[in-house]
PDB file of C-alpha atoms in Angstrom:
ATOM      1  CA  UNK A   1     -76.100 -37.172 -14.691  1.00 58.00           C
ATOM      2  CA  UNK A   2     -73.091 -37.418 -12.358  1.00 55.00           C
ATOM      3  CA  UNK A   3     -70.872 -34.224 -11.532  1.00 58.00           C
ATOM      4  CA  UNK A   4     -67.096 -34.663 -10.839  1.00 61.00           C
ATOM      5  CA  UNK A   5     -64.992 -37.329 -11.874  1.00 70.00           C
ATOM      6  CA  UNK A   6     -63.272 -37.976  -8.567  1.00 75.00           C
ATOM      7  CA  UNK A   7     -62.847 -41.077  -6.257  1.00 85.00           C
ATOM      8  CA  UNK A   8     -64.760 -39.382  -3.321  1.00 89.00           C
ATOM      9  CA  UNK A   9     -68.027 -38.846  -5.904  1.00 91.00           C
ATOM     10  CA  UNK A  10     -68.101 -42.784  -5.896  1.00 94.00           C
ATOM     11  CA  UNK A  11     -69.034 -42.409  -9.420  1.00 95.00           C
ATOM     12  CA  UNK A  12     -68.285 -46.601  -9.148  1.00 96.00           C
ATOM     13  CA  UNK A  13     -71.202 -47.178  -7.133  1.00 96.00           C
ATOM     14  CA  UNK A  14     -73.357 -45.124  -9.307  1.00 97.00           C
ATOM     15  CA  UNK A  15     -72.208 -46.906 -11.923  1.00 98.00           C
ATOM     16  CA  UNK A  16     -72.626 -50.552 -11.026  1.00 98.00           C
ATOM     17  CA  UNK A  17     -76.409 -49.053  -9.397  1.00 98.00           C
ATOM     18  CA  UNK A  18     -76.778 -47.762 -13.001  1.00 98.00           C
ATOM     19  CA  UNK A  19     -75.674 -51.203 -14.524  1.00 98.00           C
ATOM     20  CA  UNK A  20     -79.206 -52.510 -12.343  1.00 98.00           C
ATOM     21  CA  UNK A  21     -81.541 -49.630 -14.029  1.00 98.00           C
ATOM     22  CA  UNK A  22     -79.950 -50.708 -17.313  1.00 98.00           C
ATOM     23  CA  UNK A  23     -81.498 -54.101 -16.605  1.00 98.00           C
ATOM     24  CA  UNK A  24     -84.965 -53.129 -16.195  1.00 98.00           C
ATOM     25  CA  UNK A  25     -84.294 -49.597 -18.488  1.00 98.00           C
ATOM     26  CA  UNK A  26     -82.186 -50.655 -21.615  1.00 98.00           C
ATOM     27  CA  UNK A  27     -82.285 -47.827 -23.459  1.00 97.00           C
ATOM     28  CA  UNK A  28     -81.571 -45.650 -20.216  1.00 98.00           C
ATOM     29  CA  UNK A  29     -78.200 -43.019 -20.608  1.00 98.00           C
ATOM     30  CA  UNK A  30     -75.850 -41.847 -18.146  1.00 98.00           C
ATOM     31  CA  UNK A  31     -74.018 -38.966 -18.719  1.00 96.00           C
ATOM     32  CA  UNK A  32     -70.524 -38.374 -16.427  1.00 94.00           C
ATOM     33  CA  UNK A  33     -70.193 -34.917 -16.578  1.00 92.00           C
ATOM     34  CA  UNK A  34     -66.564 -33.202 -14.996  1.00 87.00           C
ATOM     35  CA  UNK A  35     -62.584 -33.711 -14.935  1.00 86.00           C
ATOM     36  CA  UNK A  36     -60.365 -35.586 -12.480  1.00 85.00           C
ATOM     37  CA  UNK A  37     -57.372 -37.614 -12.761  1.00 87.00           C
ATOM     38  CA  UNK A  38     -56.776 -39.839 -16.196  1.00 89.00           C
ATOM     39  CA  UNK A  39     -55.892 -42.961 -14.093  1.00 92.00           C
ATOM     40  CA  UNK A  40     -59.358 -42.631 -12.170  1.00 92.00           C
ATOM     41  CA  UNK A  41     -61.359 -41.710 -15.810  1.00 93.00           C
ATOM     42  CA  UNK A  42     -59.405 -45.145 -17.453  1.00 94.00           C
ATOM     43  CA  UNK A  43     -61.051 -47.335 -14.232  1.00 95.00           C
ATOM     44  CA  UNK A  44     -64.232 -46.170 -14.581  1.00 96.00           C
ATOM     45  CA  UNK A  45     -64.419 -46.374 -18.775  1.00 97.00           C
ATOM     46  CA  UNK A  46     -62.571 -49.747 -17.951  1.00 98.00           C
ATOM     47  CA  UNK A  47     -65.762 -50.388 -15.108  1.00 98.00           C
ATOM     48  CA  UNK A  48     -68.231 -49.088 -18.173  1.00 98.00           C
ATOM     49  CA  UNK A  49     -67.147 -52.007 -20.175  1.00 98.00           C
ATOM     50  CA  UNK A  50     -66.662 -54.554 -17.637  1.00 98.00           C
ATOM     51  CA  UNK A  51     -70.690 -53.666 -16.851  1.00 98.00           C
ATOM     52  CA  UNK A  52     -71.838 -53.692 -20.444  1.00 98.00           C
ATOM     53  CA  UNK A  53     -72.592 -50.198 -20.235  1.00 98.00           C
ATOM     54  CA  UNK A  54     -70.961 -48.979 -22.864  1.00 98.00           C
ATOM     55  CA  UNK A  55     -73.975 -47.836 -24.899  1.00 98.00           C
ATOM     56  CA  UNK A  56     -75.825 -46.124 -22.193  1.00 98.00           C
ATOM     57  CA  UNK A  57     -72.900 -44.116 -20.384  1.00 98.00           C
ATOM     58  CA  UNK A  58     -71.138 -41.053 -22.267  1.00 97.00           C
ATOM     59  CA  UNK A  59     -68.074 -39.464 -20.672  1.00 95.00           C
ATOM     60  CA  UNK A  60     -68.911 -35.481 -21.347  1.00 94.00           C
ATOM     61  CA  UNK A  61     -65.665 -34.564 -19.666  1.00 91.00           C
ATOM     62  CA  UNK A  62     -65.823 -30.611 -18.200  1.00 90.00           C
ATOM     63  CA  UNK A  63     -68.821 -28.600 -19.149  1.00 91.00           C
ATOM     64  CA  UNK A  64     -68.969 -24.826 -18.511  1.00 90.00           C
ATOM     65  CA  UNK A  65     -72.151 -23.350 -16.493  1.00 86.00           C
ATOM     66  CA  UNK A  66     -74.260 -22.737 -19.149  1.00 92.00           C
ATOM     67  CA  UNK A  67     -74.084 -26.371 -20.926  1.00 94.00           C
ATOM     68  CA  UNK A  68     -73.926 -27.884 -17.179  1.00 93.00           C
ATOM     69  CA  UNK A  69     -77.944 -26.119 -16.644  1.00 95.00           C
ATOM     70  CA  UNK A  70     -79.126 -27.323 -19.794  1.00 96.00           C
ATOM     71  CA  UNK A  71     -77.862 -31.243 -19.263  1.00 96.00           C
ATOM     72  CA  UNK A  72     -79.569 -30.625 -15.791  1.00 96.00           C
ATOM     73  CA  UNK A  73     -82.431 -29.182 -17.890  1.00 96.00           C
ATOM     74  CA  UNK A  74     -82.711 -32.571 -19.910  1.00 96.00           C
ATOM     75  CA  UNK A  75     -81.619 -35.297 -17.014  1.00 97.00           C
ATOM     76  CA  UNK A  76     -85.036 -36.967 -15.317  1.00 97.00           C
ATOM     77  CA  UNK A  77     -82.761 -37.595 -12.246  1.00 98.00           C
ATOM     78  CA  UNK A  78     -78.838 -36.353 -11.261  1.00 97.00           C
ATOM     79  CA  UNK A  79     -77.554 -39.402  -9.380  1.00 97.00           C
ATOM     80  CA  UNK A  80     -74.882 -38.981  -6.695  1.00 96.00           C
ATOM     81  CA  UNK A  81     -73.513 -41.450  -5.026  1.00 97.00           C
ATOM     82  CA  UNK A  82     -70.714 -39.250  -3.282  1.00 95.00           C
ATOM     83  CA  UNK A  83     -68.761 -40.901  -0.006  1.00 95.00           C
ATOM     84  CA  UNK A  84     -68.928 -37.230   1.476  1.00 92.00           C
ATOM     85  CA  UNK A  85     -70.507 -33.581  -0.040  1.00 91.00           C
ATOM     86  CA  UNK A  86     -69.480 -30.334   1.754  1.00 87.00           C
ATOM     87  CA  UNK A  87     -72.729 -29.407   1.501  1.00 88.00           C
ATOM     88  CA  UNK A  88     -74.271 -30.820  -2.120  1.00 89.00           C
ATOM     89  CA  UNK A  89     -74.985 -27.572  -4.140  1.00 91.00           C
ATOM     90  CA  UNK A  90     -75.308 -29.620  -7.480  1.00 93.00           C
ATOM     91  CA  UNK A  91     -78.286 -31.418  -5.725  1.00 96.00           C
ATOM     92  CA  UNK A  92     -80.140 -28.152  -5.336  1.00 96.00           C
ATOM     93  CA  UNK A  93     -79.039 -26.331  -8.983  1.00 95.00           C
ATOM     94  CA  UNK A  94     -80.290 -30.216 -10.929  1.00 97.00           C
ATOM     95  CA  UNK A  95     -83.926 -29.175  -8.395  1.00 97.00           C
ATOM     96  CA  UNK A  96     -83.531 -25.960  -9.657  1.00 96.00           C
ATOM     97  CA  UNK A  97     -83.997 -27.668 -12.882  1.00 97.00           C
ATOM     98  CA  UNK A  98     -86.579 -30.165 -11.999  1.00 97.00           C
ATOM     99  CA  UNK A  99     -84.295 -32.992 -11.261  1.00 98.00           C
ATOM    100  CA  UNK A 100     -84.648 -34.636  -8.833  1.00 98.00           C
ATOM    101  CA  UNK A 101     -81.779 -36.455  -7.140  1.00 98.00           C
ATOM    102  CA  UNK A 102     -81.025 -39.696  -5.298  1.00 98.00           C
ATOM    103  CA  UNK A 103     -78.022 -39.727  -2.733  1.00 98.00           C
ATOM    104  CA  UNK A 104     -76.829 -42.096   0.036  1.00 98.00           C
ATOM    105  CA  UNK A 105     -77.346 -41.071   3.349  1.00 98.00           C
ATOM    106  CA  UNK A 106     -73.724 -39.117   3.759  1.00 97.00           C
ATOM    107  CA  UNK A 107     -73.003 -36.189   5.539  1.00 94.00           C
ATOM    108  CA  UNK A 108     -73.428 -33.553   2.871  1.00 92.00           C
ATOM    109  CA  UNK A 109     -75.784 -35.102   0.478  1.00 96.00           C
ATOM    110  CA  UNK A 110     -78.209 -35.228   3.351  1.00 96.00           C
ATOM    111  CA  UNK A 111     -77.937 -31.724   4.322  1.00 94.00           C
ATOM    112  CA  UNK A 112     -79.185 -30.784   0.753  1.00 96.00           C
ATOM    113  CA  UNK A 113     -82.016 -33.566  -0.256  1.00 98.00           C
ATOM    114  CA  UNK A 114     -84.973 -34.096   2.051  1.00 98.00           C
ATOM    115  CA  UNK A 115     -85.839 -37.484   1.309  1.00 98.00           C
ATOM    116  CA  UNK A 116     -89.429 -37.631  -1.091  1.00 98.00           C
ATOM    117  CA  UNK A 117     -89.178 -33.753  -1.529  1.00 98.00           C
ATOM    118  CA  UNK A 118     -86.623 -33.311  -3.842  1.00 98.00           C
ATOM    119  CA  UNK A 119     -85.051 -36.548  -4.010  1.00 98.00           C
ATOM    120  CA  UNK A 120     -84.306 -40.046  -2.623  1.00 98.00           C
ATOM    121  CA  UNK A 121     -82.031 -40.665   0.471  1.00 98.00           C
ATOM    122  CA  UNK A 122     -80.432 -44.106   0.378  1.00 98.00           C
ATOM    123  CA  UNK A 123     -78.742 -46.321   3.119  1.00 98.00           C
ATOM    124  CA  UNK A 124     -75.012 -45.365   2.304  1.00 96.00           C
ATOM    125  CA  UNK A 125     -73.490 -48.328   0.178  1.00 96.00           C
ATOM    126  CA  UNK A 126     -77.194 -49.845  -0.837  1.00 98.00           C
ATOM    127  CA  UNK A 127     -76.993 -50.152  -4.169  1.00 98.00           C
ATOM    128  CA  UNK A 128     -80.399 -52.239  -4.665  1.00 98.00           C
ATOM    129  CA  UNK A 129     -82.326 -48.954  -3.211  1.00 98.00           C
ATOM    130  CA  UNK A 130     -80.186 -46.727  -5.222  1.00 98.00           C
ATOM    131  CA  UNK A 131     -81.084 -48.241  -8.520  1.00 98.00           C
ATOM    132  CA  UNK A 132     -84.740 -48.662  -7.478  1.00 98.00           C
ATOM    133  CA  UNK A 133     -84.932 -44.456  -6.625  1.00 98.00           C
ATOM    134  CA  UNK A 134     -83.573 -43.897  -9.427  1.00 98.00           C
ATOM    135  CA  UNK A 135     -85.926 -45.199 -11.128  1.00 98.00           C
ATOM    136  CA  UNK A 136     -88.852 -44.284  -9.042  1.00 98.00           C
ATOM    137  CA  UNK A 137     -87.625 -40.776  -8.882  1.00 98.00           C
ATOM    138  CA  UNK A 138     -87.498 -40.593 -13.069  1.00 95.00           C
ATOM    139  CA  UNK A 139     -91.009 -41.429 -13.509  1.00 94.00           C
ATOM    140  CA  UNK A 140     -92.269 -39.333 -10.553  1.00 97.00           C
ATOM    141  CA  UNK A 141     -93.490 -35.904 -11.798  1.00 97.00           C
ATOM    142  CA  UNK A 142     -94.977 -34.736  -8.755  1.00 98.00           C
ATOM    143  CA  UNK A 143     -91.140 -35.133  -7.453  1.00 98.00           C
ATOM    144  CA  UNK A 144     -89.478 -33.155  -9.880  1.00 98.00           C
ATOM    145  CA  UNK A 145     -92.230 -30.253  -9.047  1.00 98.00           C
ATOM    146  CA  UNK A 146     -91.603 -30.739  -5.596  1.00 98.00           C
ATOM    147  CA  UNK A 147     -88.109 -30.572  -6.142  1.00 98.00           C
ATOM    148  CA  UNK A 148     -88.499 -27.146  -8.367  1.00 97.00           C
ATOM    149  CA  UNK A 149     -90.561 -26.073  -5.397  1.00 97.00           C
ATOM    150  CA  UNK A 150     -87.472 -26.760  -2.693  1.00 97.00           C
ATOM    151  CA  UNK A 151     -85.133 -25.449  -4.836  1.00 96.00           C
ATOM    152  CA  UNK A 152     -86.693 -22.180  -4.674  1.00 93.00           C
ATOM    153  CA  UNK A 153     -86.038 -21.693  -0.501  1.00 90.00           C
ATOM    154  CA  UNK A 154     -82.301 -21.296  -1.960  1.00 88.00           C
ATOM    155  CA  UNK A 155     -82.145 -17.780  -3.323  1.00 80.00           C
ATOM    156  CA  UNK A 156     -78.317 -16.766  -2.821  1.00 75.00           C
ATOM    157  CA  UNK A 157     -79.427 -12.711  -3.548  1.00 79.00           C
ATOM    158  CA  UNK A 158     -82.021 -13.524  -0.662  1.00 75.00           C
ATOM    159  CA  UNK A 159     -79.228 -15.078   1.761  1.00 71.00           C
ATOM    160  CA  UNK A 160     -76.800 -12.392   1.203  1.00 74.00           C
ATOM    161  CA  UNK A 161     -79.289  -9.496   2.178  1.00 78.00           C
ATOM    162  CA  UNK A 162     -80.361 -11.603   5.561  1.00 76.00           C
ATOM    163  CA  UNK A 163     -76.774 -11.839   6.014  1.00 74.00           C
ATOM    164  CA  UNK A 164     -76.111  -8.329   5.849  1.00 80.00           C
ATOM    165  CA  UNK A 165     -78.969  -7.690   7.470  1.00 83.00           C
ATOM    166  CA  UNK A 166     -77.502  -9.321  10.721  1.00 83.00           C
ATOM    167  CA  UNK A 167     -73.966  -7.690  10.194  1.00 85.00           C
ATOM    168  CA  UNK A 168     -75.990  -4.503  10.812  1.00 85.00           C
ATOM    169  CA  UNK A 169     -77.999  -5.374  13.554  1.00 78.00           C
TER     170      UNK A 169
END
């Protein structure tokens, strides 16, 4: 699963890193889940082809909340291969799920995966290790428990009440 269909999610490089999986995982699917600009979305169907992909990667275009948890639900790993996160909340809601996800080593991404906790940190731009964790990280069940298990440290109720616990103090 990728989220966003934006330039700086460098859903590209997940794409030609997914073209490698596809060599060793045929019947492996990528799903491109979000919006963005029509010119962007025509490169990367135009990239789908060009990679032979066209059997394994289905546009999904915007999903709401609900259908966005249960793709997590179903994905053995969310892939992003973002040039930048803010801080890489989709990594921790696809853990929440039990996905596990694989990210290059970007400000952001890296502030959000702990590398063999809850995912796979890759040299930024390495797109031989980022098709090898993905794979390794969607046959790794002890992963996606660990991952449910980091997710968990994340409980926004939890946050809020330390927060305004300090406001008062």
């Amino acid at each position: 699963v990728l989220f966003r269909s934006v330039k700086m999610k460098g859903i590209e490089r997940g794409l030609k890193s997914f073209a490698k999986v596809v060599k060793k995982i045929p019947l492996a699917k990528l799903w491109v889940v979000g919006t963005g600009e029509q010119i962007y979305l025509n490169e990367l169907k135009t990239l789908v082809n060009d990679l032979n992909l066209a059997n394994n990667v289905v546009f999904k275009g915007f999903v709401d909340g609900k259908d966005k948890f249960d793709l997590l639900s179903r994905s053995h790993v969310l892939i992003n291969p973002s040039y930048l996160e803010g801080w890489g909340l989709v990594n921790i809601e696809a853990n929440r799920m039990g996905t596990p996800a694989v990210v290059f080593n970007v400000r952001g991404s890296i502030d959000s995966v702990v590398d063999g906790v809850n995912g796979y940190i890759c040299p930024n731009d390495d797109l031989d290790c980022f098709s090898e964790k993905i794979i390794e990280a969607g046959n790794n069940d002890a992963l996606r428990k660990s991952a449910i298990d980091y997710s968990q440290k994340f409980d926004w109720d939890l946050q809020a009440d330390k927060f305004y616990e300090e406001l008062n103090n």
